Short mmCIF file of C-alpha atoms in Angstrom, two decimals:
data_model
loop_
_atom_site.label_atom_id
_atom_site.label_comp_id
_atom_site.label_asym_id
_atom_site.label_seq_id
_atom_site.Cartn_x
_atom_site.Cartn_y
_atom_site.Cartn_z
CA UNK A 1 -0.90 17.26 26.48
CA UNK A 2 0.97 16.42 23.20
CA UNK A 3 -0.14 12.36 22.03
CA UNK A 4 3.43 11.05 21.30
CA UNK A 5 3.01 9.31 18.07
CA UNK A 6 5.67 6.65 16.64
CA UNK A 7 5.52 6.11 12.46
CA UNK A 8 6.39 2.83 12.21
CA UNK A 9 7.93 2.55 9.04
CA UNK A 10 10.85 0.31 7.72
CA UNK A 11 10.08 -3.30 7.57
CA UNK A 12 11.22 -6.97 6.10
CA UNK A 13 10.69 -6.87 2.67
CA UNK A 14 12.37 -5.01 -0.41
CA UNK A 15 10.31 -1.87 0.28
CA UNK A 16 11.93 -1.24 3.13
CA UNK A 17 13.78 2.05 1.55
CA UNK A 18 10.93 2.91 0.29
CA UNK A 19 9.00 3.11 3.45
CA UNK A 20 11.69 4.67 5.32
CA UNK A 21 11.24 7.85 2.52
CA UNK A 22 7.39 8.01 3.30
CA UNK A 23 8.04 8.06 6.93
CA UNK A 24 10.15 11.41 6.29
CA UNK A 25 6.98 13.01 4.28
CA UNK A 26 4.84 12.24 7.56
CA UNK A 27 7.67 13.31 10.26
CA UNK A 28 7.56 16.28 8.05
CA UNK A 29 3.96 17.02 7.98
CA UNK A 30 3.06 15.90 11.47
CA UNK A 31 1.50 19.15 13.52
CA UNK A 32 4.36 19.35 15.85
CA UNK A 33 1.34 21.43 18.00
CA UNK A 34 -0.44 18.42 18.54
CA UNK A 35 1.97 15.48 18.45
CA UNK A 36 5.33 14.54 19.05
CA UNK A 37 6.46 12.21 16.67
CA UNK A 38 9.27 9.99 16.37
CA UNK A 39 9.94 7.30 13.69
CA UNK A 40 10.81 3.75 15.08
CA UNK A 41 12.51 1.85 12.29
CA UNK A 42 11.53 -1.75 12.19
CA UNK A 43 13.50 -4.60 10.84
CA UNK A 44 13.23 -8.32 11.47
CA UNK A 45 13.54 -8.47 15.64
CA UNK A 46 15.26 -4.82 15.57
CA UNK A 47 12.53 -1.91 16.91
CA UNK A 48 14.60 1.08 17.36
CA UNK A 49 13.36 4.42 17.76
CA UNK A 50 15.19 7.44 15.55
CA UNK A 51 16.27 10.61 17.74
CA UNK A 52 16.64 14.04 17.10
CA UNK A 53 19.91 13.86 18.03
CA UNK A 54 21.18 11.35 15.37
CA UNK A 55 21.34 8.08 18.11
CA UNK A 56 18.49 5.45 18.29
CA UNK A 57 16.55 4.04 21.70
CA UNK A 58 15.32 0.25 21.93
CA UNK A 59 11.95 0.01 22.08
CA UNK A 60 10.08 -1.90 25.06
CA UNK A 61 8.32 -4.30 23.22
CA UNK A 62 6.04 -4.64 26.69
CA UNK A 63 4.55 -1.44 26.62
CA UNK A 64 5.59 -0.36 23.30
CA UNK A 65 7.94 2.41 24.74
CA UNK A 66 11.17 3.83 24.67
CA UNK A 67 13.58 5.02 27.78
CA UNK A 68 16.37 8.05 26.97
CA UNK A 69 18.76 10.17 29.66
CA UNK A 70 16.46 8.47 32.43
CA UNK A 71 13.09 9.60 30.65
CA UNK A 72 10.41 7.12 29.65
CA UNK A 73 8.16 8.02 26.48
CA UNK A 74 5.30 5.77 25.80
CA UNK A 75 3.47 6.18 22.67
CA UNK A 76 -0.23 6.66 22.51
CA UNK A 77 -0.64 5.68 18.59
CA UNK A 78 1.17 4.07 15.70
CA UNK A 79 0.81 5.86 11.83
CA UNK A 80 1.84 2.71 9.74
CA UNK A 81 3.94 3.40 6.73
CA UNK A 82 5.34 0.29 6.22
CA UNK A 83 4.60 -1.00 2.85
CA UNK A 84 5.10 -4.66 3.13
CA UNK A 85 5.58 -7.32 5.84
CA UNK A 86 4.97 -7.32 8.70
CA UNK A 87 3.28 -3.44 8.35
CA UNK A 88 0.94 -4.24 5.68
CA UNK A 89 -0.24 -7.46 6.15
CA UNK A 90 -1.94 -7.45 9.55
CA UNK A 91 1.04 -8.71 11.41
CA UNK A 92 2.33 -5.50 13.34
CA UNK A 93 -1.61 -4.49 13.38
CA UNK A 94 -2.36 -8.16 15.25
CA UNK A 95 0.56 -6.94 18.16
CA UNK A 96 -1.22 -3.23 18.32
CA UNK A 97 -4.49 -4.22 18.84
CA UNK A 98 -2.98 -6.89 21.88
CA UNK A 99 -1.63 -3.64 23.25
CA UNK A 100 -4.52 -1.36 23.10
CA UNK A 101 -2.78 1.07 20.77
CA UNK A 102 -4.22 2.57 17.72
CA UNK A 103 -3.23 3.00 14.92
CA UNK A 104 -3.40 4.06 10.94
CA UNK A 105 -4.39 1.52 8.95
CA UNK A 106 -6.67 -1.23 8.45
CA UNK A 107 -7.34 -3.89 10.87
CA UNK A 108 -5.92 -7.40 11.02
CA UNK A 109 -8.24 -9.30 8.44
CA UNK A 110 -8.56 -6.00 5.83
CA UNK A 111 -4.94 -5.97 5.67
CA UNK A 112 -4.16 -9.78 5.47
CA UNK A 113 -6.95 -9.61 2.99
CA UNK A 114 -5.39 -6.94 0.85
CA UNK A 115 -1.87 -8.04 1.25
CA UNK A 116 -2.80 -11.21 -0.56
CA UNK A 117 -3.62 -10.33 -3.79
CA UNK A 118 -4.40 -13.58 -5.37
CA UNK A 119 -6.96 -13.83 -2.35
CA UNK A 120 -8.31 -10.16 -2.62
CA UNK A 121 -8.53 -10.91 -6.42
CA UNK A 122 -11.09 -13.84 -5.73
CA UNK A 123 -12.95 -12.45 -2.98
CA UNK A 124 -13.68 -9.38 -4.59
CA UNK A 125 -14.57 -11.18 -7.86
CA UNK A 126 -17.67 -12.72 -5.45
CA UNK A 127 -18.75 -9.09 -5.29
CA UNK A 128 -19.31 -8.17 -8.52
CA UNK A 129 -15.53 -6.46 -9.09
CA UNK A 130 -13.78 -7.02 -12.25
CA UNK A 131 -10.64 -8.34 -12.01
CA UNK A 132 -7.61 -9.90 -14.37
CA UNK A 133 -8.08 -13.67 -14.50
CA UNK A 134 -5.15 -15.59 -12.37
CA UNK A 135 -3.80 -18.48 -11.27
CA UNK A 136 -1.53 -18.78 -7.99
CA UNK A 137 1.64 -20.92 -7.77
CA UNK A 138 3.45 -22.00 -4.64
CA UNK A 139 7.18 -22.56 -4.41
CA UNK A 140 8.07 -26.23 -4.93
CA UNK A 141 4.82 -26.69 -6.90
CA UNK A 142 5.14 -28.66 -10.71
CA UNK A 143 3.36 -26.11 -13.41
CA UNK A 144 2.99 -26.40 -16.68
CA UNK A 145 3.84 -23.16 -19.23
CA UNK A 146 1.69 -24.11 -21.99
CA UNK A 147 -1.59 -24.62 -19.41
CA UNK A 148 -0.54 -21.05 -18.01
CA UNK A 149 -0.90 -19.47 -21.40
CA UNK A 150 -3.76 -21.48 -22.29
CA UNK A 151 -5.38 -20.45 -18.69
CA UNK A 152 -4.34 -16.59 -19.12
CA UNK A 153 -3.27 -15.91 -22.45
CA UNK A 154 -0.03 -13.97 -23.49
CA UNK A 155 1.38 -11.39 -22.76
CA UNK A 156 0.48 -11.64 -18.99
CA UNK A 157 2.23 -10.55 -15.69
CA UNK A 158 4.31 -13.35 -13.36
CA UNK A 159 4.63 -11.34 -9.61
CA UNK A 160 4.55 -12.20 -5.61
CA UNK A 161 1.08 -12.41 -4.32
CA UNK A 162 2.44 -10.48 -1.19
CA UNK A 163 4.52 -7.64 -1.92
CA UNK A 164 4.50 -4.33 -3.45
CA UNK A 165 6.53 -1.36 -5.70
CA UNK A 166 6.47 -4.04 -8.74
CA UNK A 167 9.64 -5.69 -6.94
CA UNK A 168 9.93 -9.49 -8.93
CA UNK A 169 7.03 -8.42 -10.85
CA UNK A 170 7.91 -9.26 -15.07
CA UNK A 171 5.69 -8.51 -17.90
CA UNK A 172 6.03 -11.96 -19.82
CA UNK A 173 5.61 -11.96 -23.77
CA UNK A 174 6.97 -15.08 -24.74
CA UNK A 175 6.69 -18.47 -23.27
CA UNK A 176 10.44 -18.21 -23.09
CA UNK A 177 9.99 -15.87 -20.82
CA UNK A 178 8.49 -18.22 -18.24
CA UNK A 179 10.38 -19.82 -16.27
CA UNK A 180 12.56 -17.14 -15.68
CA UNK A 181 9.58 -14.62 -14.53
CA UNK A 182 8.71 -17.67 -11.82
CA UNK A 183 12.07 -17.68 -10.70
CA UNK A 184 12.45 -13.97 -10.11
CA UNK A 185 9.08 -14.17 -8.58
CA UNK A 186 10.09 -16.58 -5.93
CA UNK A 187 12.75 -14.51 -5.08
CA UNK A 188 10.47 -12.15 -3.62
CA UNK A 189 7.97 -14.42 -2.01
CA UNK A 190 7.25 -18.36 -1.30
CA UNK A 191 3.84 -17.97 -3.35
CA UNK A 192 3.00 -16.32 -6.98
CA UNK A 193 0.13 -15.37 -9.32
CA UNK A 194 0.05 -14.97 -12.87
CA UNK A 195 -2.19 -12.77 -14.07
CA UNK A 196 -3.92 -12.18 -17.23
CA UNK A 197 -2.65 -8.65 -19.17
CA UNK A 198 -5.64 -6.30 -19.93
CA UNK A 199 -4.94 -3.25 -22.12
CA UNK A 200 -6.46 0.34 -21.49
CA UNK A 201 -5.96 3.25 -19.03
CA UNK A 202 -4.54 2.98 -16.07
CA UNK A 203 -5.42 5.09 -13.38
CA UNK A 204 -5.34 5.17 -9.17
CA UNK A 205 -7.57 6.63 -6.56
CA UNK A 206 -7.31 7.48 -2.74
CA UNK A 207 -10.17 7.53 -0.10
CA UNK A 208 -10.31 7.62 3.06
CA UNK A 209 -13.12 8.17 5.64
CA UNK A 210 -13.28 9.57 9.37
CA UNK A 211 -15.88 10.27 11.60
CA UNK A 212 -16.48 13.87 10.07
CA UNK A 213 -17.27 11.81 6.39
CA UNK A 214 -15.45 10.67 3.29
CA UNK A 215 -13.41 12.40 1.14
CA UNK A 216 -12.81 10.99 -2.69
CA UNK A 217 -9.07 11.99 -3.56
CA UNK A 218 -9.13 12.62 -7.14
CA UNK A 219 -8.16 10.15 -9.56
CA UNK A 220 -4.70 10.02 -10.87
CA UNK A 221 -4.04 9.01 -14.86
CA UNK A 222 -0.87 6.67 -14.72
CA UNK A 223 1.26 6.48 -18.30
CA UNK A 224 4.65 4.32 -17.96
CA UNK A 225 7.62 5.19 -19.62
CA UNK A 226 8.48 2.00 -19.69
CA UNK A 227 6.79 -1.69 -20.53
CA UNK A 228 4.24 -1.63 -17.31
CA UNK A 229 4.48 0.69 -13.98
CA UNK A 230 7.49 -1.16 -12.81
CA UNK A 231 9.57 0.06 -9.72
CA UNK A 232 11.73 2.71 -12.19
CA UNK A 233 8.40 4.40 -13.12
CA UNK A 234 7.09 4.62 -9.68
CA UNK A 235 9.99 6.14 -8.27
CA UNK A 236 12.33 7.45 -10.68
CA UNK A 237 10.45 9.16 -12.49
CA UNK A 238 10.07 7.00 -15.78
CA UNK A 239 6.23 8.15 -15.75
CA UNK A 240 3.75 10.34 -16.74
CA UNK A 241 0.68 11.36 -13.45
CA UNK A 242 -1.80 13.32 -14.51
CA UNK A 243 -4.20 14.90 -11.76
CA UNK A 244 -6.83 14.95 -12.45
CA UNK A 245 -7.08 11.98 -14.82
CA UNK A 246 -8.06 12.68 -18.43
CA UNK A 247 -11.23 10.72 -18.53
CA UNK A 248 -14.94 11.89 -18.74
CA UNK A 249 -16.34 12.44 -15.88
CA UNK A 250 -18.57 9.63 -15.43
CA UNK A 251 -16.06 7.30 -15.34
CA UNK A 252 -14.03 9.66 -12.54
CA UNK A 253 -17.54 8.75 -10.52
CA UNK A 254 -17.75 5.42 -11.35
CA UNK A 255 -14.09 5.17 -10.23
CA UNK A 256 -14.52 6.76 -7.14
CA UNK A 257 -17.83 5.12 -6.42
CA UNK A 258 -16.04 1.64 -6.57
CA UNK A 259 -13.24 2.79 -4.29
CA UNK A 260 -15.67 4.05 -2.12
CA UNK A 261 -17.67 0.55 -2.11
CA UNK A 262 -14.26 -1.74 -1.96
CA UNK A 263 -13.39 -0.02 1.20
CA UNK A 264 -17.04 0.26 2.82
CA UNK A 265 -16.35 -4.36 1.81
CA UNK A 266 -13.93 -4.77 3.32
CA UNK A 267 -13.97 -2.86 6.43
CA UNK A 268 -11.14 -1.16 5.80
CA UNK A 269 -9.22 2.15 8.28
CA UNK A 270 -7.17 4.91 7.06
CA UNK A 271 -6.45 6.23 3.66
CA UNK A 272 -6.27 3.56 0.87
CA UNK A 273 -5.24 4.29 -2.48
CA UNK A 274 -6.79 1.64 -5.19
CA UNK A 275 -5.24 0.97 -9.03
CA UNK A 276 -7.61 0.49 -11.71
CA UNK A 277 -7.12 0.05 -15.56
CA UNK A 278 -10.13 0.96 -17.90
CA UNK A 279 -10.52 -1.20 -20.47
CA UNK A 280 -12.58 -1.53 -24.19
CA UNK A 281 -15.87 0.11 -23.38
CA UNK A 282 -15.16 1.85 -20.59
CA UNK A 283 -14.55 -1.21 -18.10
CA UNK A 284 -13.42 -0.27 -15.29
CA UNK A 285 -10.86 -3.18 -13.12
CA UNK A 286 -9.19 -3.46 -9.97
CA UNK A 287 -5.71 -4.27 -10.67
CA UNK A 288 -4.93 -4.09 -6.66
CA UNK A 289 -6.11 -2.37 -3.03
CA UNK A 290 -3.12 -0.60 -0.94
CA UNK A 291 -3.72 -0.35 2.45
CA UNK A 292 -0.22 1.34 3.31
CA UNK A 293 0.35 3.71 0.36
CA UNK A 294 3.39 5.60 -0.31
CA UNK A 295 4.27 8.74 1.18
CA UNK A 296 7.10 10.10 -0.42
CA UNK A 297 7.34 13.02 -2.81
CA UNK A 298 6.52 11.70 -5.88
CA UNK A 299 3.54 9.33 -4.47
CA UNK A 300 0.35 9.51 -5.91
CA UNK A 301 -1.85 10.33 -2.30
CA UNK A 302 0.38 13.54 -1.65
CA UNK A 303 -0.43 14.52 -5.57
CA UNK A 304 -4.13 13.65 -4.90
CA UNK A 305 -4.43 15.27 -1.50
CA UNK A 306 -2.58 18.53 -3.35
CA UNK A 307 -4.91 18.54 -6.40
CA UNK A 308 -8.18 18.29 -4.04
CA UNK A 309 -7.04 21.64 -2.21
CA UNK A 310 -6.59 19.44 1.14
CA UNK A 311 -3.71 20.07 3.35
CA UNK A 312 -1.32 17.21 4.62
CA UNK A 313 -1.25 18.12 7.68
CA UNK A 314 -4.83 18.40 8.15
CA UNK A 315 -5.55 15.07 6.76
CA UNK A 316 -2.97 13.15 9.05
CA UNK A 317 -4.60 14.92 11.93
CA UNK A 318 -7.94 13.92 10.96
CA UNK A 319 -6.86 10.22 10.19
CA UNK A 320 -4.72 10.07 14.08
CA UNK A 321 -7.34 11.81 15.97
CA UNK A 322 -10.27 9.85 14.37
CA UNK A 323 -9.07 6.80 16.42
CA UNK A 324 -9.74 8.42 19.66
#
C-alpha cells in the first residue's frame, strides 16, 4: 500500500514563496509508485491541503488528516520544506512528534538550535568551529554604534537571528549605515546579530545520512553578483555556482569532513546543506547550518545531488523510507 505523504511547505515568515517553489521540485520528484503525495500549505492557523483538482481540503489537526467526496486520507509522514517558522525551527516538528508522525528533518532541539543562529554560532564555537565574531541585539534594547564597530569591526553584516534567504539581512560599511540596518533587521524578527565580515571563498555543502550510510554532496563555489549572497543572487540569478567548487582538494575534504562532524553534533535528520567561507590560509568557517534547504530549481542541493550522479528521486525515497 502507497504511504500518503503531505510536504508541508508554506509557512509564517517571508520565505513563504520560496518554500511553496521547493515543495513543487519534491511533488515533482516524489515516486508516485511508492507514495501519494499531496502538499498542505501552511500559514498562521490555516492547514489546507492542495488537490489535484485545483480546490483545497482542511486538514484535521487531530489526526493530521484530510476528508474529500466522503473519503478520509490520513498521512503516514510529513517531508518539511518550510524554510522558516514554524517549519524550521522545531515548532511544526514539536506537534509531529506529539502525533507519532515522521517526518524529514531534524528533531525539535537540532532545529531550534540551528534556527537560532546567534545561538548555533556560540555553541558551535565550544566545539572547536570557527565562526564570525557577533553580538545579538533584542528589539527595545539601547546599543551603542561605536561599541558595535569597536566589538566587530567594519564592514560587518546587521540580519535576524531567525530567518533565512538574506531577507533584512544588510552588508553595513559605514557607521551611517547603522541604524538603518537595525531597523530593517527588526522588521524581520524581534531579535538581531551583527556579525563580523570575513573575506575569502564562499562555498556550501549538503549531507545527509540514512541507515544505508552517508553521502557527502559535493561542495558548491558561491560568487555574488552583487555586494554579499543577498536574496537577488540566490534566486534570481545574480550569481555565479560552480559544482564542483574550484578549490584543492584537501580543502573539499576538510569541508566535507566538518559538515559531516556538525551534523554527527548536533544530532541532526535529513539532508542539511551548510555555508562556509574560506578565509587567509585556507580557514575554513561556518557562516550558518540549514536544516530545511531549498528545493527549487536553482537551489544548491538539487545542483549537488545532480553533480554527484545521484537521482532525486532516489534520495527522497531514501530520506522518507529511512524513518520507518
Amino acid at each position: 500500500m502507497k504511504r500518503n505523504i503531505a510536504i508541508v511547505a508554506g509557512g509564517d515568515s517571508s520565505e513563504n514563496p520560496v518554500s511553496l517553489r521547493s515543495a513543487a521540485t519534491i511533488l515533482e520528484y516524489m515516486d508516485r509508485n511508492l507514495y501519494n503525495p499531496y502538499i498542505v500549505e501552511l500559514e498562521g492557523k490555516k492547514w489546507e491541503v492542495r488537490l489535484s483538482d485545483g480546490k483545497n481540503a482542511k486538514v484535521d489537526l487531530n489526526d493530521f488528516s484530510f476528508t474529500w467526496n466522503g473519503q478520509k486520507t490520513v498521512f503516514d509522514y510529513a517531508y518539511i520544506i518550510i524554510h522558516g517558522t514554524p517549519g524550521e525551527n522545531g515548532v511544526l516538528e514539536g506537534y509531529l512528534r506529539l502525533m507519532r508522525i515522521p517526518f524529514s528533518t531534524c528533531d525539535v532541539l537540532a532545529s531550534a538550535l540551528t534556527f537560532n543562529k546567534f545561538i548555533l554560532n556560540k555553541t558551535l564555537r565550544s566545539c572547536g568551529v570557527n565562526v564570525a565574531e557577533s553580538s545579538r541585539l533584542r528589539k527595545g534594547e539601547p546599543y551603542d554604534a561605536d561599541h558595535i564597530i569597536e566589538k566587530v569591526g567594519l564592514p560587518c553584516f546587521i540580519k535576524p537571528t531567525d530567518g533565512g534567504s538574506s531577507f533584512g539581512t544588510t552588508k553595513v560599511k559605514t557607521r551611517q549605515q547603522i541604524d538603518k540596518a537595525i531597523a530593517d533587521a527588526f522588521l524581520e524578527n524581534d531579535e538581531i546579530m551583527i556579525e563580523s565580515f570575513m573575506q575569502g571563498t564562499e562555498v556550501t555543502n549538503g549531507y545527509f545520512k540514512t541507515k544505508k550510510g552517508e553521502v557527502r554532496l559535493p561542495v558548491t563555489e558561491v560568487v555574488p553578483k552583487n555586494d554579499f549572497f543577498d536574496y537577488d543572487a540566490k534566486y534570481n540569478g545574480a550569481v555565479q555556482e560552480i559544482t564542483p567548487a574550484r578549490i584543492a582538494d584537501d580543502i573539499r575534504d576538510r569541508i566535507q569532513d566538518m559538515t559531516a562532524r556538525i551534523y554527527r553534533l548536533l544530532g541532526c535528520k535529513g539532508i542539511i546543506r551548510n555555508d562556509y567561507i574560506i578565509t587567509e590560509g585556507n580557514q575554513i568557517n561556518l557562516l550558518e547550518v540549514n536544516t530545511t534547504p531549498g528545493m527549487t530549481a536553482t537551489s544548491f542541493i538539487p545542483q549537488q545531488i545532480k553533480a554527484a550522479g545521484l537521482n532525486l528521486t532516489d534520495v527522497l525515497t531514501d530520506i522518507i523510507e529511512d524513518s520507518f
